[in-house]
Amino acid sequence: MAGTGPIGVIEDEENAYTGTRVRPFVATPRVEDEKKQSPTTLNKILCLEELFSLEVWRASLAELLGTAVLVFAMDTIVISSYETQTKTPHLIMSFLIAVTITVLLLATFPISGGHINPVISLAASLTGVISLSRTAIYVLAQCVGGVLGALALQSVVNTKIEQTFSLGGCTLTIVVPSANGPLVIRLETRQALWLEIICTFVFLFASIWIAFDKRQAKHLGRVVVCSIIGVVVGLIVFISTTVTSTKGYAGVGINPARCLGPALIRGGHLWNRHWVFWAGPVFACVAFALYTKLIPSQLLHN
């Protein structure tokens, strides 16, 4: 039946990290049809039609709500860990953040792929997992979610807590109480930037790459993968808060949307060197993408 046109098998398949259903078509089309149907490389990267896709925008709603809850929960954890004056605030904070990340990833993964972080969306785009158009929509949703989460937190805390802890936002200028009034401690820009770069790269290398790898993600299962990501984030927070030996420092941002929300709502010193929380993660994403290009193609299962 060679004259009846292309013949193939259609089957449903779930993307390893975008959380969307795709229907790949395996066929042997005629050469002239293949030339007409195959999209250009630029179109594959941009995928401009996703900008007008209702499905993508609906998925971004999960990113918005997930990031809003993430900002509210994580900033609350940061504030409560220091406000309770426990002897091990870094350990408690890291554990609670790991649990929070795991739960939110499991909640958003089936809908949008569970990014809730511009770092993950950008890394997924640079490694070819999702398009630039979907990345732009997700990052926009995450930033809006970050603002909503900060607004929700501002509405439930008193003025003293808001001023003392700056809504739990990302800052290199730490205000800690002392006998003579509030004491301002500043983290060096170079130190903070390197922390963001190194910790974000470790985050991508040690956990997110597992989610991008279809073979590992399928073998381990969704719950295990999300748990690994949560544990890695918790470890990074613990390491970054202890290695600096700076009292009151809540650790690396890793998530620019989480840093942006409190900065827009609270303002003030949260804007001081705010660029560090964007430049560091972006540089780490580019380095991670370059690393994946160096891996032999036969070892990739993306």
mmCIF file of C-alpha atoms in Angstrom:
data_model
loop_
_atom_site.group_PDB
_atom_site.id
_atom_site.type_symbol
_atom_site.label_atom_id
_atom_site.label_comp_id
_atom_site.label_asym_id
_atom_site.label_seq_id
_atom_site.Cartn_x
_atom_site.Cartn_y
_atom_site.Cartn_z
ATOM 1 C CA MET A 1 0.000 0.000 0.000
ATOM 2 C CA ALA A 2 2.871 2.316 -0.744
ATOM 3 C CA GLY A 3 0.752 4.633 -2.815
ATOM 4 C CA THR A 4 -1.681 5.525 -0.007
ATOM 5 C CA GLY A 5 0.677 8.050 1.638
ATOM 6 C CA PRO A 6 2.580 8.101 4.934
ATOM 7 C CA ILE A 7 1.833 5.374 7.437
ATOM 8 C CA GLY A 8 2.826 5.541 11.113
ATOM 9 C CA VAL A 9 1.877 4.856 14.691
ATOM 10 C CA ILE A 10 0.363 7.475 16.964
ATOM 11 C CA GLU A 11 0.644 7.070 20.731
ATOM 12 C CA ASP A 12 0.186 9.245 23.791
ATOM 13 C CA GLU A 13 3.279 10.166 25.705
ATOM 14 C CA GLU A 14 3.833 12.396 28.741
ATOM 15 C CA ASN A 15 6.703 14.842 28.550
ATOM 16 C CA ALA A 16 9.263 14.199 31.264
ATOM 17 C CA TYR A 17 9.200 17.709 32.687
ATOM 18 C CA THR A 18 6.746 20.015 30.927
ATOM 19 C CA GLY A 19 3.841 18.032 32.294
ATOM 20 C CA THR A 20 1.954 18.311 29.026
ATOM 21 C CA ARG A 21 0.615 15.548 26.847
ATOM 22 C CA VAL A 22 2.197 15.214 23.428
ATOM 23 C CA ARG A 23 1.247 12.915 20.578
ATOM 24 C CA PRO A 24 4.336 12.029 18.580
ATOM 25 C CA PHE A 25 3.813 10.746 15.045
ATOM 26 C CA VAL A 26 6.335 8.193 13.871
ATOM 27 C CA ALA A 27 6.102 7.921 10.105
ATOM 28 C CA THR A 28 8.018 7.718 6.864
ATOM 29 C CA PRO A 29 6.746 10.672 4.821
ATOM 30 C CA ARG A 30 7.657 11.340 1.240
ATOM 31 C CA VAL A 31 10.708 13.550 0.704
ATOM 32 C CA GLU A 32 8.721 16.432 -0.774
ATOM 33 C CA ASP A 33 6.201 16.312 2.095
ATOM 34 C CA GLU A 34 9.010 16.268 4.647
ATOM 35 C CA LYS A 35 10.499 19.437 3.162
ATOM 36 C CA LYS A 36 7.148 21.181 3.352
ATOM 37 C CA GLN A 37 6.211 20.004 6.861
ATOM 38 C CA SER A 38 9.518 20.156 8.742
ATOM 39 C CA PRO A 39 9.750 23.443 10.685
ATOM 40 C CA THR A 40 12.865 25.534 10.627
ATOM 41 C CA THR A 41 15.288 25.403 13.539
ATOM 42 C CA LEU A 42 14.347 28.947 14.549
ATOM 43 C CA ASN A 43 10.656 28.072 14.591
ATOM 44 C CA LYS A 44 11.375 25.039 16.782
ATOM 45 C CA ILE A 45 13.246 27.216 19.275
ATOM 46 C CA LEU A 46 10.751 30.077 19.354
ATOM 47 C CA CYS A 47 7.519 28.137 18.768
ATOM 48 C CA LEU A 48 5.622 31.423 18.448
ATOM 49 C CA GLU A 49 2.274 29.670 18.167
ATOM 50 C CA GLU A 50 2.508 28.851 21.881
ATOM 51 C CA LEU A 51 2.156 32.554 22.639
ATOM 52 C CA PHE A 52 -1.450 32.203 21.482
ATOM 53 C CA SER A 53 -2.050 28.732 22.929
ATOM 54 C CA LEU A 54 -4.800 28.611 25.542
ATOM 55 C CA GLU A 55 -3.293 25.395 26.888
ATOM 56 C CA VAL A 56 0.045 27.073 27.634
ATOM 57 C CA TRP A 57 -1.604 30.050 29.330
ATOM 58 C CA ARG A 58 -3.720 27.711 31.438
ATOM 59 C CA ALA A 59 -0.580 25.839 32.430
ATOM 60 C CA SER A 60 1.043 29.143 33.379
ATOM 61 C CA LEU A 61 -1.744 29.677 35.906
ATOM 62 C CA ALA A 62 -0.326 26.748 37.879
ATOM 63 C CA GLU A 63 3.070 28.443 37.732
ATOM 64 C CA LEU A 64 1.550 31.686 39.011
ATOM 65 C CA LEU A 65 -0.298 30.073 41.918
ATOM 66 C CA GLY A 66 2.578 27.725 42.720
ATOM 67 C CA THR A 67 5.093 30.583 42.880
ATOM 68 C CA ALA A 68 2.715 32.693 44.979
ATOM 69 C CA VAL A 69 2.358 29.908 47.530
ATOM 70 C CA LEU A 70 6.107 29.275 47.380
ATOM 71 C CA VAL A 71 6.947 32.915 48.182
ATOM 72 C CA PHE A 72 4.382 33.093 50.974
ATOM 73 C CA ALA A 73 5.533 29.803 52.525
ATOM 74 C CA MET A 74 9.297 30.253 52.139
ATOM 75 C CA ASP A 75 9.337 33.836 53.377
ATOM 76 C CA THR A 76 7.189 32.790 56.332
ATOM 77 C CA ILE A 77 9.663 30.001 57.079
ATOM 78 C CA VAL A 78 12.588 32.433 56.927
ATOM 79 C CA ILE A 79 10.875 34.876 59.306
ATOM 80 C CA SER A 80 9.682 32.253 61.788
ATOM 81 C CA SER A 81 13.048 30.454 61.850
ATOM 82 C CA TYR A 82 14.803 33.586 63.095
ATOM 83 C CA GLU A 83 11.905 35.065 65.085
ATOM 84 C CA THR A 84 11.606 31.972 67.304
ATOM 85 C CA GLN A 85 15.304 32.394 68.206
ATOM 86 C CA THR A 86 15.953 28.663 68.047
ATOM 87 C CA LYS A 87 19.529 27.412 68.409
ATOM 88 C CA THR A 88 19.515 25.807 64.945
ATOM 89 C CA PRO A 89 17.540 28.194 62.670
ATOM 90 C CA HIS A 90 19.508 27.195 59.544
ATOM 91 C CA LEU A 91 18.730 23.502 59.976
ATOM 92 C CA ILE A 92 15.037 24.006 60.688
ATOM 93 C CA MET A 93 14.672 26.485 57.836
ATOM 94 C CA SER A 94 16.400 24.157 55.358
ATOM 95 C CA PHE A 95 14.245 21.167 56.331
ATOM 96 C CA LEU A 96 10.971 23.094 56.060
ATOM 97 C CA ILE A 97 11.986 24.591 52.719
ATOM 98 C CA ALA A 98 12.812 21.111 51.357
ATOM 99 C CA VAL A 99 9.359 19.832 52.359
ATOM 100 C CA THR A 100 7.637 22.903 50.915
ATOM 101 C CA ILE A 101 9.442 22.623 47.568
ATOM 102 C CA THR A 102 8.600 18.922 47.273
ATOM 103 C CA VAL A 103 4.894 19.434 47.969
ATOM 104 C CA LEU A 104 4.547 22.355 45.546
ATOM 105 C CA LEU A 105 6.387 20.516 42.768
ATOM 106 C CA LEU A 106 4.064 17.539 43.151
ATOM 107 C CA ALA A 107 1.056 19.888 43.040
ATOM 108 C CA THR A 108 2.108 21.747 39.886
ATOM 109 C CA PHE A 109 3.980 19.044 37.952
ATOM 110 C CA PRO A 110 0.931 17.418 36.267
ATOM 111 C CA ILE A 111 -0.279 20.792 34.983
ATOM 112 C CA SER A 112 2.739 22.843 33.958
ATOM 113 C CA GLY A 113 5.738 20.623 34.660
ATOM 114 C CA GLY A 114 6.346 22.105 38.098
ATOM 115 C CA HIS A 115 8.872 24.858 37.380
ATOM 116 C CA ILE A 116 7.786 27.635 39.807
ATOM 117 C CA ASN A 117 11.220 29.139 39.246
ATOM 118 C CA PRO A 118 12.599 31.166 36.289
ATOM 119 C CA VAL A 119 15.878 29.271 36.666
ATOM 120 C CA ILE A 120 14.210 25.963 35.791
ATOM 121 C CA SER A 121 12.254 27.480 32.901
ATOM 122 C CA LEU A 122 15.352 29.152 31.440
ATOM 123 C CA ALA A 123 17.447 25.999 31.828
ATOM 124 C CA ALA A 124 14.691 23.953 30.182
ATOM 125 C CA SER A 125 14.646 26.408 27.284
ATOM 126 C CA LEU A 126 18.426 26.476 26.825
ATOM 127 C CA THR A 127 18.583 22.668 26.837
ATOM 128 C CA GLY A 128 15.722 22.304 24.364
ATOM 129 C CA VAL A 129 13.086 20.889 26.736
ATOM 130 C CA ILE A 130 10.615 23.740 26.185
ATOM 131 C CA SER A 131 10.380 26.627 23.714
ATOM 132 C CA LEU A 132 11.400 30.228 24.310
ATOM 133 C CA SER A 133 7.767 31.298 23.994
ATOM 134 C CA ARG A 134 6.639 28.946 26.774
ATOM 135 C CA THR A 135 9.629 30.102 28.840
ATOM 136 C CA ALA A 136 8.610 33.756 28.502
ATOM 137 C CA ILE A 137 5.023 32.985 29.536
ATOM 138 C CA TYR A 138 6.138 30.877 32.504
ATOM 139 C CA VAL A 139 8.653 33.462 33.753
ATOM 140 C CA LEU A 140 6.016 36.197 33.509
ATOM 141 C CA ALA A 141 3.565 34.067 35.492
ATOM 142 C CA GLN A 142 6.221 33.252 38.088
ATOM 143 C CA CYS A 143 7.107 36.913 38.599
ATOM 144 C CA VAL A 144 3.440 37.861 38.996
ATOM 145 C CA GLY A 145 3.050 34.966 41.431
ATOM 146 C CA GLY A 146 6.035 36.222 43.406
ATOM 147 C CA VAL A 147 4.392 39.625 43.792
ATOM 148 C CA LEU A 148 1.062 38.106 44.857
ATOM 149 C CA GLY A 149 2.807 35.898 47.418
ATOM 150 C CA ALA A 150 4.599 38.901 48.896
ATOM 151 C CA LEU A 151 1.333 40.857 49.024
ATOM 152 C CA ALA A 152 -0.359 37.976 50.840
ATOM 153 C CA LEU A 153 2.465 37.834 53.375
ATOM 154 C CA GLN A 154 2.396 41.605 53.912
ATOM 155 C CA SER A 155 -1.310 41.424 54.696
ATOM 156 C CA VAL A 156 -0.848 38.950 57.588
ATOM 157 C CA VAL A 157 2.327 40.178 59.338
ATOM 158 C CA ASN A 158 2.610 43.218 61.554
ATOM 159 C CA THR A 159 4.666 46.278 60.675
ATOM 160 C CA LYS A 160 7.489 45.383 63.072
ATOM 161 C CA ILE A 161 8.006 41.939 61.510
ATOM 162 C CA GLU A 162 7.806 43.400 58.006
ATOM 163 C CA GLN A 163 10.460 45.990 58.760
ATOM 164 C CA THR A 164 12.768 43.696 60.737
ATOM 165 C CA PHE A 165 12.756 40.809 58.282
ATOM 166 C CA SER A 166 11.940 42.695 55.053
ATOM 167 C CA LEU A 167 9.132 40.226 54.272
ATOM 168 C CA GLY A 168 11.737 37.446 54.220
ATOM 169 C CA GLY A 169 12.988 38.697 50.872
ATOM 170 C CA CYS A 170 16.385 38.203 49.229
ATOM 171 C CA THR A 171 18.836 40.745 50.515
ATOM 172 C CA LEU A 172 22.563 41.253 50.928
ATOM 173 C CA THR A 173 21.953 43.863 53.612
ATOM 174 C CA ILE A 174 20.873 42.104 56.799
ATOM 175 C CA VAL A 175 19.284 43.960 59.683
ATOM 176 C CA VAL A 176 19.654 42.148 63.033
ATOM 177 C CA PRO A 177 18.567 43.306 66.485
ATOM 178 C CA SER A 178 21.215 44.310 69.029
ATOM 179 C CA ALA A 179 21.478 45.991 72.440
ATOM 180 C CA ASN A 180 22.029 49.361 70.754
ATOM 181 C CA GLY A 181 19.212 48.996 68.239
ATOM 182 C CA PRO A 182 19.072 47.409 64.751
ATOM 183 C CA LEU A 183 22.480 46.420 63.392
ATOM 184 C CA VAL A 184 23.066 46.465 59.618
ATOM 185 C CA ILE A 185 25.349 43.749 58.200
ATOM 186 C CA ARG A 186 26.323 43.703 54.521
ATOM 187 C CA LEU A 187 27.401 40.711 52.464
ATOM 188 C CA GLU A 188 30.068 41.430 49.857
ATOM 189 C CA THR A 189 28.800 41.613 46.285
ATOM 190 C CA ARG A 190 31.520 39.299 44.941
ATOM 191 C CA GLN A 191 30.808 36.696 47.620
ATOM 192 C CA ALA A 192 27.048 36.824 47.035
ATOM 193 C CA LEU A 193 27.385 36.625 43.242
ATOM 194 C CA TRP A 194 29.621 33.566 43.394
ATOM 195 C CA LEU A 195 27.238 31.941 45.860
ATOM 196 C CA GLU A 196 24.349 32.462 43.439
ATOM 197 C CA ILE A 197 26.320 31.098 40.479
ATOM 198 C CA ILE A 198 27.749 28.048 42.236
ATOM 199 C CA CYS A 199 24.620 27.098 44.165
ATOM 200 C CA THR A 200 22.335 27.534 41.149
ATOM 201 C CA PHE A 201 24.621 25.395 38.989
ATOM 202 C CA VAL A 202 24.726 22.689 41.677
ATOM 203 C CA PHE A 203 20.934 22.885 41.894
ATOM 204 C CA LEU A 204 20.597 22.303 38.143
ATOM 205 C CA PHE A 205 23.332 19.677 37.954
ATOM 206 C CA ALA A 206 22.331 17.616 40.990
ATOM 207 C CA SER A 207 18.558 17.641 40.733
ATOM 208 C CA ILE A 208 16.939 19.358 37.743
ATOM 209 C CA TRP A 209 18.986 17.352 35.249
ATOM 210 C CA ILE A 210 17.358 14.204 36.665
ATOM 211 C CA ALA A 211 13.941 15.657 35.837
ATOM 212 C CA PHE A 212 15.085 16.620 32.328
ATOM 213 C CA ASP A 213 16.409 13.101 31.703
ATOM 214 C CA LYS A 214 13.402 11.046 30.565
ATOM 215 C CA ARG A 215 15.090 7.750 31.355
ATOM 216 C CA GLN A 216 15.885 8.638 34.976
ATOM 217 C CA ALA A 217 12.606 10.477 35.552
ATOM 218 C CA LYS A 218 10.581 7.488 34.375
ATOM 219 C CA HIS A 219 12.658 5.008 36.362
ATOM 220 C CA LEU A 220 12.594 6.969 39.629
ATOM 221 C CA GLY A 221 9.028 8.240 39.415
ATOM 222 C CA ARG A 222 7.517 11.659 39.984
ATOM 223 C CA VAL A 223 7.491 11.565 43.789
ATOM 224 C CA VAL A 224 11.157 10.583 44.064
ATOM 225 C CA VAL A 225 12.292 13.184 41.508
ATOM 226 C CA CYS A 226 10.380 15.990 43.244
ATOM 227 C CA SER A 227 11.719 14.829 46.605
ATOM 228 C CA ILE A 228 15.298 14.904 45.296
ATOM 229 C CA ILE A 229 14.816 18.469 44.054
ATOM 230 C CA GLY A 230 13.380 19.508 47.423
ATOM 231 C CA VAL A 231 16.251 17.903 49.351
ATOM 232 C CA VAL A 232 18.883 19.520 47.120
ATOM 233 C CA VAL A 233 17.304 22.961 47.609
ATOM 234 C CA GLY A 234 17.223 22.405 51.367
ATOM 235 C CA LEU A 235 20.893 21.384 51.400
ATOM 236 C CA ILE A 236 21.875 24.422 49.323
ATOM 237 C CA VAL A 237 20.038 26.760 51.680
ATOM 238 C CA PHE A 238 21.730 25.142 54.686
ATOM 239 C CA ILE A 239 25.197 25.295 53.112
ATOM 240 C CA SER A 240 24.858 28.890 51.908
ATOM 241 C CA THR A 241 23.619 30.129 55.288
ATOM 242 C CA THR A 242 26.394 28.408 57.233
ATOM 243 C CA VAL A 243 29.345 29.010 54.907
ATOM 244 C CA THR A 244 28.890 32.788 55.066
ATOM 245 C CA SER A 245 28.731 32.842 58.879
ATOM 246 C CA THR A 246 26.513 35.921 58.589
ATOM 247 C CA LYS A 247 23.804 36.099 61.241
ATOM 248 C CA GLY A 248 20.377 36.719 59.726
ATOM 249 C CA TYR A 249 21.387 35.804 56.150
ATOM 250 C CA ALA A 250 18.636 33.606 54.695
ATOM 251 C CA GLY A 251 20.811 31.974 52.034
ATOM 252 C CA VAL A 252 21.025 32.168 48.254
ATOM 253 C CA GLY A 253 18.025 33.226 46.227
ATOM 254 C CA ILE A 254 18.269 30.659 43.368
ATOM 255 C CA ASN A 255 14.758 31.807 42.439
ATOM 256 C CA PRO A 256 14.655 35.379 40.976
ATOM 257 C CA ALA A 257 10.833 35.460 41.085
ATOM 258 C CA ARG A 258 10.903 34.839 44.834
ATOM 259 C CA CYS A 259 13.360 37.713 45.235
ATOM 260 C CA LEU A 260 11.414 40.067 42.976
ATOM 261 C CA GLY A 261 8.099 39.830 44.855
ATOM 262 C CA PRO A 262 9.224 41.182 48.251
ATOM 263 C CA ALA A 263 11.489 43.741 46.529
ATOM 264 C CA LEU A 264 8.534 45.242 44.633
ATOM 265 C CA ILE A 265 6.230 45.196 47.665
ATOM 266 C CA ARG A 266 8.633 46.114 50.463
ATOM 267 C CA GLY A 267 11.219 48.066 48.482
ATOM 268 C CA GLY A 268 13.957 49.833 50.407
ATOM 269 C CA HIS A 269 17.253 48.002 50.834
ATOM 270 C CA LEU A 270 15.840 44.924 49.062
ATOM 271 C CA TRP A 271 16.688 46.722 45.807
ATOM 272 C CA ASN A 272 20.309 47.198 46.839
ATOM 273 C CA ARG A 273 22.337 44.974 44.499
ATOM 274 C CA HIS A 274 19.137 43.128 43.555
ATOM 275 C CA TRP A 275 20.725 42.392 40.179
ATOM 276 C CA VAL A 276 22.891 39.748 41.878
ATOM 277 C CA PHE A 277 19.832 37.507 42.327
ATOM 278 C CA TRP A 278 19.212 37.625 38.562
ATOM 279 C CA ALA A 279 22.708 37.743 37.102
ATOM 280 C CA GLY A 280 24.030 34.820 39.160
ATOM 281 C CA PRO A 281 21.259 32.335 38.259
ATOM 282 C CA VAL A 282 21.227 33.376 34.573
ATOM 283 C CA PHE A 283 24.995 32.876 34.329
ATOM 284 C CA ALA A 284 24.616 29.467 35.992
ATOM 285 C CA CYS A 285 21.865 28.488 33.502
ATOM 286 C CA VAL A 286 24.128 29.348 30.563
ATOM 287 C CA ALA A 287 27.011 27.393 32.123
ATOM 288 C CA PHE A 288 24.703 24.424 32.699
ATOM 289 C CA ALA A 289 23.464 24.535 29.098
ATOM 290 C CA LEU A 290 27.075 24.573 27.852
ATOM 291 C CA TYR A 291 27.839 21.605 30.089
ATOM 292 C CA THR A 292 24.981 19.602 28.540
ATOM 293 C CA LYS A 293 26.371 20.367 25.058
ATOM 294 C CA LEU A 294 29.692 18.805 26.055
ATOM 295 C CA ILE A 295 28.086 15.497 27.019
ATOM 296 C CA PRO A 296 28.430 12.867 24.262
ATOM 297 C CA SER A 297 25.132 12.505 22.435
ATOM 298 C CA GLN A 298 24.958 8.755 23.093
ATOM 299 C CA LEU A 299 24.841 9.474 26.844
ATOM 300 C CA LEU A 300 21.934 11.882 26.575
ATOM 301 C CA HIS A 301 18.411 10.651 27.190
ATOM 302 C CA ASN A 302 16.697 14.030 26.963
#
